[in-house]
Amino acid sequence: MSLKENTDIVFEHYEKKIYDQKQLLEISRALNSTLDYKYLIDAILNICLAQLQTLHAAMYLEPEIDLGLFRLEPQSTKGFELTEADHNYEIKIDTPLIHYFEEKPKAITMDQILLVESLKDSKDLNYLRELGAEIIVPLNAKGKVNGLLVLGEKMTTEEFLEDEKEFMTTLANLAGIAVDNARLYELATVDMMTGLKIHHYFQTKLKEEMERCRKKGTKLALLFTDVDKFKVFNDTYGHQAGDVVLIEVARQLINAGQRHHIPARYGGEEFCLVMPGATEEEAFAKGEEIRKSVEAMVVKNPNDGTDLKVTLSVGVSTFRSTDRNNKDLIERADKALYQAKHSGRNRTICFKE
């Protein structure tokens, strides 16, 4: 090889290094620009798919703080063909595989890790191989492994290069910190039982959205929902059954909401949905969608396994330029909800003077 050819190769190598560093800088900015947990997971997976030219990516994360295991969440996988058993598979934190990554926190191919003597009997490793994993990367935050990033084979069927593994190790470190921050933020702003945003967060975001309406002339709608005769339900079936109902009603609210909507727990069994940009007609349609989904819902009684059903009343209000603060918009939604409750229940009503 001539001196020029050798120089060109070295130059090309450093150009690639510089390009990767620039990419990582941009990725770091992107990951640290959001505390939305679900959006963050989706962004990390998409970055992996694009950067490593693979069609399969998944993240094993701890579903709850201090649970002591990693599991796939519904939004934490792309491309892999998974069964319900795959989604329920748990990788315990206190296992040889995780201990290995605590000592060697870097990306490693499946071929390489299968040669590690201490992991020859690892059922987790065998499971990931059968799943189609080609490379495993530990996520790290505060000196400990807080997740695993699993990637399938490359579209080009080429092997993963050392530069690519170094890139993924750095990316996983950035991702681990971002995920940890997002999880802590979620813990501070989410009602753990229902998965809805807490009251203080709701009030803060509603105020921000009302300010946006005043400055930009945009629209805003607010839905208030209440489980019909919930006190009677609790007295009849017990508080455990009541909690199950609240969790399932909250799930309908979350599923019906779009990404920019804010589902929140106002208090007790009263839930709400902030809908930036929505007209009264759109909010009414959304209220009916949620109401009907709750009406069709069947909940198992945790005490005896019998089927339980509930209905929902919904009140709708929209932003007015004369609104002074949150209280004005909330009061109208609450009055509409009151009207829905006292005109037969299980219906959606928009506020009218």
CSV table of C-alpha atoms in Angstrom, one decimal:
chain,number,residue,atom,x,y,z
A,1,MET,CA,0.0,0.0,0.0
A,2,SER,CA,1.4,3.4,-1.0
A,3,LEU,CA,1.9,6.3,1.4
A,4,LYS,CA,-1.0,8.2,-0.3
A,5,GLU,CA,-3.4,5.2,0.1
A,6,ASN,CA,-2.4,4.8,3.7
A,7,THR,CA,-2.9,8.5,4.4
A,8,ASP,CA,-6.3,8.4,2.7
A,9,ILE,CA,-7.4,5.5,4.9
A,10,VAL,CA,-6.3,7.3,8.0
A,11,PHE,CA,-7.9,10.5,6.9
A,12,GLU,CA,-11.2,8.7,6.1
A,13,HIS,CA,-11.1,7.0,9.6
A,14,TYR,CA,-10.7,10.3,11.4
A,15,GLU,CA,-13.4,11.9,9.2
A,16,LYS,CA,-15.8,9.1,10.3
A,17,LYS,CA,-14.8,9.7,14.0
A,18,ILE,CA,-15.5,13.4,13.7
A,19,TYR,CA,-18.8,12.7,12.0
A,20,ASP,CA,-19.8,10.2,14.8
A,21,GLN,CA,-18.9,12.7,17.5
A,22,LYS,CA,-21.1,15.4,15.8
A,23,GLN,CA,-23.9,12.8,15.5
A,24,LEU,CA,-23.6,12.0,19.2
A,25,LEU,CA,-23.6,15.7,20.1
A,26,GLU,CA,-26.9,16.2,18.2
A,27,ILE,CA,-28.3,13.0,19.7
A,28,SER,CA,-27.4,14.1,23.2
A,29,ARG,CA,-29.2,17.4,22.6
A,30,ALA,CA,-32.2,15.7,21.3
A,31,LEU,CA,-32.4,13.2,24.2
A,32,ASN,CA,-32.0,15.9,26.8
A,33,SER,CA,-34.6,18.2,25.2
A,34,THR,CA,-37.5,16.0,26.4
A,35,LEU,CA,-38.6,14.5,29.7
A,36,ASP,CA,-41.5,12.6,28.0
A,37,TYR,CA,-40.7,9.0,28.9
A,38,LYS,CA,-42.6,7.3,26.0
A,39,TYR,CA,-41.4,9.8,23.4
A,40,LEU,CA,-37.8,9.4,24.6
A,41,ILE,CA,-37.9,5.6,24.3
A,42,ASP,CA,-39.3,5.9,20.8
A,43,ALA,CA,-36.5,8.4,19.8
A,44,ILE,CA,-33.7,6.2,21.1
A,45,LEU,CA,-35.0,3.1,19.2
A,46,ASN,CA,-35.4,5.2,16.0
A,47,ILE,CA,-31.8,6.5,16.4
A,48,CYS,CA,-30.5,2.9,16.7
A,49,LEU,CA,-32.4,1.7,13.6
A,50,ALA,CA,-31.1,4.6,11.6
A,51,GLN,CA,-27.5,4.6,12.8
A,52,LEU,CA,-26.8,0.9,12.7
A,53,GLN,CA,-28.9,0.0,9.7
A,54,THR,CA,-31.0,-2.6,11.4
A,55,LEU,CA,-34.8,-3.3,11.4
A,56,HIS,CA,-34.9,-4.7,14.9
A,57,ALA,CA,-34.4,-2.8,18.2
A,58,ALA,CA,-35.7,-3.2,21.7
A,59,MET,CA,-35.1,-1.9,25.2
A,60,TYR,CA,-35.4,-3.9,28.4
A,61,LEU,CA,-36.2,-1.4,31.2
A,62,GLU,CA,-37.2,-1.5,34.8
A,63,PRO,CA,-41.1,-1.0,34.8
A,64,GLU,CA,-41.0,0.5,38.3
A,65,ILE,CA,-38.3,1.9,40.5
A,66,ASP,CA,-36.5,-0.7,42.6
A,67,LEU,CA,-38.5,-3.6,41.1
A,68,GLY,CA,-35.3,-5.5,40.5
A,69,LEU,CA,-35.9,-6.6,37.0
A,70,PHE,CA,-36.0,-5.5,33.3
A,71,ARG,CA,-38.9,-6.1,31.0
A,72,LEU,CA,-40.1,-5.0,27.5
A,73,GLU,CA,-42.7,-2.3,27.7
A,74,PRO,CA,-45.3,-2.0,24.9
A,75,GLN,CA,-43.6,1.1,23.4
A,76,SER,CA,-40.0,-0.2,23.8
A,77,THR,CA,-39.6,-2.4,20.8
A,78,LYS,CA,-39.5,-2.1,17.0
A,79,GLY,CA,-39.3,-4.8,14.4
A,80,PHE,CA,-39.0,-7.9,16.5
A,81,GLU,CA,-41.9,-10.3,16.2
A,82,LEU,CA,-43.0,-10.8,19.8
A,83,THR,CA,-45.5,-12.9,21.6
A,84,GLU,CA,-47.2,-12.1,24.9
A,85,ALA,CA,-44.7,-14.3,26.6
A,86,ASP,CA,-41.9,-12.2,25.1
A,87,HIS,CA,-43.4,-9.1,26.6
A,88,ASN,CA,-43.7,-10.8,30.0
A,89,TYR,CA,-40.2,-12.2,30.0
A,90,GLU,CA,-38.2,-10.8,32.9
A,91,ILE,CA,-34.4,-10.3,33.2
A,92,LYS,CA,-33.6,-10.1,36.8
A,93,ILE,CA,-31.0,-7.5,37.8
A,94,ASP,CA,-29.2,-9.9,40.1
A,95,THR,CA,-28.1,-12.3,37.4
A,96,PRO,CA,-24.8,-13.2,35.8
A,97,LEU,CA,-25.7,-11.3,32.6
A,98,ILE,CA,-26.3,-8.0,34.3
A,99,HIS,CA,-23.3,-8.5,36.6
A,100,TYR,CA,-21.2,-9.0,33.5
A,101,PHE,CA,-22.3,-5.7,32.1
A,102,GLU,CA,-21.7,-3.9,35.4
A,103,GLU,CA,-18.1,-4.9,35.1
A,104,LYS,CA,-17.8,-4.4,31.3
A,105,PRO,CA,-20.4,-1.7,30.3
A,106,LYS,CA,-19.9,-1.7,26.6
A,107,ALA,CA,-21.6,-3.1,23.4
A,108,ILE,CA,-20.9,-6.7,22.6
A,109,THR,CA,-22.0,-8.9,19.8
A,110,MET,CA,-23.9,-12.1,20.5
A,111,ASP,CA,-21.0,-14.2,19.0
A,112,GLN,CA,-18.6,-12.6,21.5
A,113,ILE,CA,-20.7,-12.8,24.6
A,114,LEU,CA,-21.5,-16.5,24.0
A,115,LEU,CA,-17.8,-17.2,24.5
A,116,VAL,CA,-17.8,-15.7,28.0
A,117,GLU,CA,-17.3,-18.6,30.4
A,118,SER,CA,-19.4,-17.2,33.2
A,119,LEU,CA,-22.4,-16.8,30.9
A,120,LYS,CA,-22.4,-20.3,29.3
A,121,ASP,CA,-25.4,-21.3,31.4
A,122,SER,CA,-27.3,-18.0,31.2
A,123,LYS,CA,-30.9,-18.6,30.3
A,124,ASP,CA,-31.3,-14.8,29.6
A,125,LEU,CA,-28.6,-14.9,27.0
A,126,ASN,CA,-30.0,-18.0,25.4
A,127,TYR,CA,-33.4,-16.3,25.3
A,128,LEU,CA,-32.1,-13.2,23.7
A,129,ARG,CA,-30.3,-15.2,21.1
A,130,GLU,CA,-33.5,-17.1,20.2
A,131,LEU,CA,-35.3,-13.7,20.0
A,132,GLY,CA,-32.9,-12.6,17.2
A,133,ALA,CA,-30.4,-10.4,19.1
A,134,GLU,CA,-27.2,-9.7,17.3
A,135,ILE,CA,-25.7,-7.1,19.7
A,136,ILE,CA,-26.5,-6.2,23.3
A,137,VAL,CA,-25.6,-2.8,24.8
A,138,PRO,CA,-26.1,-2.0,28.5
A,139,LEU,CA,-27.7,1.4,29.5
A,140,ASN,CA,-25.9,3.1,32.3
A,141,ALA,CA,-26.8,5.8,34.8
A,142,LYS,CA,-25.2,6.7,38.1
A,143,GLY,CA,-22.7,3.8,37.9
A,144,LYS,CA,-25.3,1.1,37.5
A,145,VAL,CA,-27.0,-0.8,34.6
A,146,ASN,CA,-30.5,0.6,34.2
A,147,GLY,CA,-31.5,-1.2,31.1
A,148,LEU,CA,-30.5,-3.3,28.1
A,149,LEU,CA,-30.5,-2.2,24.4
A,150,VAL,CA,-30.9,-5.2,22.1
A,151,LEU,CA,-30.5,-4.9,18.3
A,152,GLY,CA,-31.1,-7.4,15.5
A,153,GLU,CA,-28.9,-8.2,12.5
A,154,LYS,CA,-27.9,-5.4,10.1
A,155,MET,CA,-29.9,-5.0,6.8
A,156,THR,CA,-26.6,-5.5,4.9
A,157,THR,CA,-25.9,-8.7,6.8
A,158,GLU,CA,-22.5,-7.4,7.6
A,159,GLU,CA,-20.9,-7.7,11.0
A,160,PHE,CA,-20.9,-4.9,13.5
A,161,LEU,CA,-17.7,-2.9,13.3
A,162,GLU,CA,-15.7,-1.8,16.3
A,163,ASP,CA,-16.5,1.8,15.5
A,164,GLU,CA,-20.2,1.0,15.5
A,165,LYS,CA,-19.9,-0.8,18.9
A,166,GLU,CA,-18.0,2.2,20.3
A,167,PHE,CA,-20.7,4.5,19.0
A,168,MET,CA,-23.5,2.3,20.5
A,169,THR,CA,-21.7,2.2,23.9
A,170,THR,CA,-21.6,6.0,24.0
A,171,LEU,CA,-25.2,6.3,22.8
A,172,ALA,CA,-26.3,3.8,25.5
A,173,ASN,CA,-24.6,5.9,28.2
A,174,LEU,CA,-26.4,9.0,27.0
A,175,ALA,CA,-29.7,7.1,26.7
A,176,GLY,CA,-29.3,5.6,30.2
A,177,ILE,CA,-28.9,9.1,31.8
A,178,ALA,CA,-31.8,10.5,29.7
A,179,VAL,CA,-34.1,7.5,30.6
A,180,ASP,CA,-33.2,7.9,34.3
A,181,ASN,CA,-34.0,11.6,34.3
A,182,ALA,CA,-37.3,11.0,32.4
A,183,ARG,CA,-38.3,8.3,34.9
A,184,LEU,CA,-37.6,10.5,37.9
A,185,TYR,CA,-39.6,13.3,36.2
A,186,GLU,CA,-42.5,10.9,35.6
A,187,LEU,CA,-42.5,9.8,39.2
A,188,ALA,CA,-42.8,13.4,40.3
A,189,THR,CA,-45.6,14.2,37.9
A,190,VAL,CA,-47.7,11.0,37.4
A,191,ASP,CA,-50.2,9.4,39.7
A,192,MET,CA,-48.7,6.0,40.2
A,193,MET,CA,-52.0,4.1,40.5
A,194,THR,CA,-53.8,5.4,37.4
A,195,GLY,CA,-50.8,6.6,35.2
A,196,LEU,CA,-52.5,10.0,34.8
A,197,LYS,CA,-50.8,13.3,35.5
A,198,ILE,CA,-51.2,14.7,39.0
A,199,HIS,CA,-53.3,17.7,39.9
A,200,HIS,CA,-50.5,20.2,40.2
A,201,TYR,CA,-49.1,19.2,36.8
A,202,PHE,CA,-52.6,19.6,35.3
A,203,GLN,CA,-53.0,23.1,36.7
A,204,THR,CA,-49.5,24.2,35.5
A,205,LYS,CA,-50.0,22.9,31.9
A,206,LEU,CA,-53.6,24.2,31.7
A,207,LYS,CA,-52.3,27.7,32.6
A,208,GLU,CA,-49.5,27.4,30.0
A,209,GLU,CA,-52.1,26.4,27.3
A,210,MET,CA,-54.4,29.2,28.2
A,211,GLU,CA,-51.5,31.7,27.9
A,212,ARG,CA,-50.8,30.2,24.4
A,213,CYS,CA,-54.5,30.8,23.5
A,214,ARG,CA,-54.3,34.4,24.6
A,215,LYS,CA,-51.1,35.1,22.7
A,216,LYS,CA,-51.7,33.1,19.5
A,217,GLY,CA,-55.4,32.9,19.3
A,218,THR,CA,-55.4,29.1,19.3
A,219,LYS,CA,-58.2,26.9,20.7
A,220,LEU,CA,-58.4,24.9,23.8
A,221,ALA,CA,-60.9,22.4,25.2
A,222,LEU,CA,-61.2,20.7,28.6
A,223,LEU,CA,-63.0,17.5,29.4
A,224,PHE,CA,-64.0,16.6,32.9
A,225,THR,CA,-65.1,13.0,33.6
A,226,ASP,CA,-66.6,11.3,36.6
A,227,VAL,CA,-67.5,7.6,37.2
A,228,ASP,CA,-71.3,7.4,37.7
A,229,LYS,CA,-72.4,6.4,41.3
A,230,PHE,CA,-68.8,5.5,42.2
A,231,LYS,CA,-69.5,5.8,46.0
A,232,VAL,CA,-72.3,3.3,45.7
A,233,PHE,CA,-70.0,1.1,43.6
A,234,ASN,CA,-67.3,1.3,46.3
A,235,ASP,CA,-69.7,0.6,49.1
A,236,THR,CA,-71.1,-2.5,47.2
A,237,TYR,CA,-67.9,-4.1,45.9
A,238,GLY,CA,-65.2,-2.6,48.1
A,239,HIS,CA,-62.3,-0.2,47.5
A,240,GLN,CA,-60.1,-2.8,45.8
A,241,ALA,CA,-62.7,-3.2,43.0
A,242,GLY,CA,-63.0,0.6,42.9
A,243,ASP,CA,-59.3,1.0,42.4
A,244,VAL,CA,-59.4,-1.5,39.5
A,245,VAL,CA,-62.2,0.5,37.9
A,246,LEU,CA,-60.3,3.7,38.2
A,247,ILE,CA,-57.2,2.2,36.7
A,248,GLU,CA,-59.2,0.9,33.7
A,249,VAL,CA,-61.1,4.1,33.2
A,250,ALA,CA,-57.8,6.0,33.3
A,251,ARG,CA,-56.5,3.6,30.6
A,252,GLN,CA,-59.4,4.5,28.3
A,253,LEU,CA,-58.6,8.2,28.8
A,254,ILE,CA,-54.9,7.7,28.1
A,255,ASN,CA,-55.6,5.5,25.0
A,256,ALA,CA,-58.1,8.0,23.6
A,257,GLY,CA,-55.9,11.0,24.1
A,258,GLN,CA,-53.4,12.1,21.4
A,259,ARG,CA,-49.8,12.8,22.1
A,260,HIS,CA,-50.3,16.5,22.7
A,261,HIS,CA,-53.3,15.9,25.0
A,262,ILE,CA,-52.8,16.0,28.8
A,263,PRO,CA,-54.8,13.3,30.7
A,264,ALA,CA,-54.8,14.0,34.4
A,265,ARG,CA,-56.4,13.1,37.8
A,266,TYR,CA,-58.2,16.1,39.1
A,267,GLY,CA,-59.2,14.3,42.4
A,268,GLY,CA,-60.8,11.0,43.5
A,269,GLU,CA,-62.7,9.5,40.6
A,270,GLU,CA,-62.7,12.8,38.7
A,271,PHE,CA,-60.4,12.7,35.7
A,272,CYS,CA,-59.8,15.3,33.0
A,273,LEU,CA,-58.3,15.7,29.6
A,274,VAL,CA,-56.7,19.0,28.4
A,275,MET,CA,-57.0,19.2,24.6
A,276,PRO,CA,-54.9,22.0,23.0
A,277,GLY,CA,-56.1,23.1,19.6
A,278,ALA,CA,-59.5,21.3,19.9
A,279,THR,CA,-62.9,22.9,19.1
A,280,GLU,CA,-66.0,22.2,21.1
A,281,GLU,CA,-67.2,19.7,18.4
A,282,GLU,CA,-63.9,17.8,18.5
A,283,ALA,CA,-63.9,17.8,22.3
A,284,PHE,CA,-67.5,16.5,22.4
A,285,ALA,CA,-66.6,13.7,19.9
A,286,LYS,CA,-63.6,12.8,22.1
A,287,GLY,CA,-65.8,12.8,25.2
A,288,GLU,CA,-68.3,10.4,23.5
A,289,GLU,CA,-65.4,8.2,22.4
A,290,ILE,CA,-64.1,7.9,26.0
A,291,ARG,CA,-67.6,7.5,27.4
A,292,LYS,CA,-68.5,4.7,25.0
A,293,SER,CA,-65.2,2.9,25.6
A,294,VAL,CA,-65.9,2.9,29.4
A,295,GLU,CA,-69.5,1.7,28.8
A,296,ALA,CA,-68.2,-1.2,26.8
A,297,MET,CA,-65.5,-2.0,29.4
A,298,VAL,CA,-65.7,-5.2,31.6
A,299,VAL,CA,-63.7,-5.2,34.8
A,300,LYS,CA,-63.0,-8.3,36.8
A,301,ASN,CA,-63.9,-8.1,40.5
A,302,PRO,CA,-60.6,-8.8,42.4
A,303,ASN,CA,-62.5,-10.3,45.3
A,304,ASP,CA,-64.5,-13.0,43.4
A,305,GLY,CA,-63.7,-12.7,39.7
A,306,THR,CA,-67.2,-11.6,38.6
A,307,ASP,CA,-67.7,-9.1,35.8
A,308,LEU,CA,-68.3,-5.5,36.7
A,309,LYS,CA,-69.4,-2.6,34.6
A,310,VAL,CA,-69.6,1.2,35.1
A,311,THR,CA,-70.6,4.2,33.1
A,312,LEU,CA,-69.0,7.7,32.8
A,313,SER,CA,-70.4,11.2,32.6
A,314,VAL,CA,-68.4,13.9,30.7
A,315,GLY,CA,-68.5,17.7,30.8
A,316,VAL,CA,-66.9,19.8,28.1
A,317,SER,CA,-65.8,23.5,28.2
A,318,THR,CA,-63.7,25.6,25.8
A,319,PHE,CA,-61.4,28.5,26.3
A,320,ARG,CA,-62.8,32.0,26.1
A,321,SER,CA,-60.8,35.2,25.7
A,322,THR,CA,-62.6,36.6,28.8
A,323,ASP,CA,-61.2,33.7,31.0
A,324,ARG,CA,-59.1,35.2,33.7
A,325,ASN,CA,-57.5,32.1,35.0
A,326,ASN,CA,-57.8,28.3,35.2
A,327,LYS,CA,-60.7,28.5,37.5
A,328,ASP,CA,-63.0,30.0,34.9
A,329,LEU,CA,-62.4,27.1,32.4
A,330,ILE,CA,-62.6,24.5,35.1
A,331,GLU,CA,-65.8,25.8,36.6
A,332,ARG,CA,-67.6,25.6,33.2
A,333,ALA,CA,-66.4,22.0,32.6
A,334,ASP,CA,-67.5,21.1,36.1
A,335,LYS,CA,-70.9,22.6,35.6
A,336,ALA,CA,-71.3,20.7,32.3
A,337,LEU,CA,-70.3,17.5,34.2
A,338,TYR,CA,-72.9,18.3,36.9
A,339,GLN,CA,-75.5,18.7,34.2
A,340,ALA,CA,-74.6,15.4,32.6
A,341,LYS,CA,-74.8,13.7,36.0
A,342,HIS,CA,-78.2,15.2,36.8
A,343,SER,CA,-79.8,14.6,33.5
A,344,GLY,CA,-79.5,10.9,33.5
A,345,ARG,CA,-75.7,10.1,33.6
A,346,ASN,CA,-73.7,8.2,31.0
A,347,ARG,CA,-73.6,11.2,28.6
A,348,THR,CA,-71.4,14.0,27.3
A,349,ILE,CA,-72.6,17.6,27.7
A,350,CYS,CA,-70.9,20.8,26.5
A,351,PHE,CA,-71.3,23.8,28.7
A,352,LYS,CA,-74.1,26.2,27.8
A,353,GLU,CA,-75.1,29.4,29.6
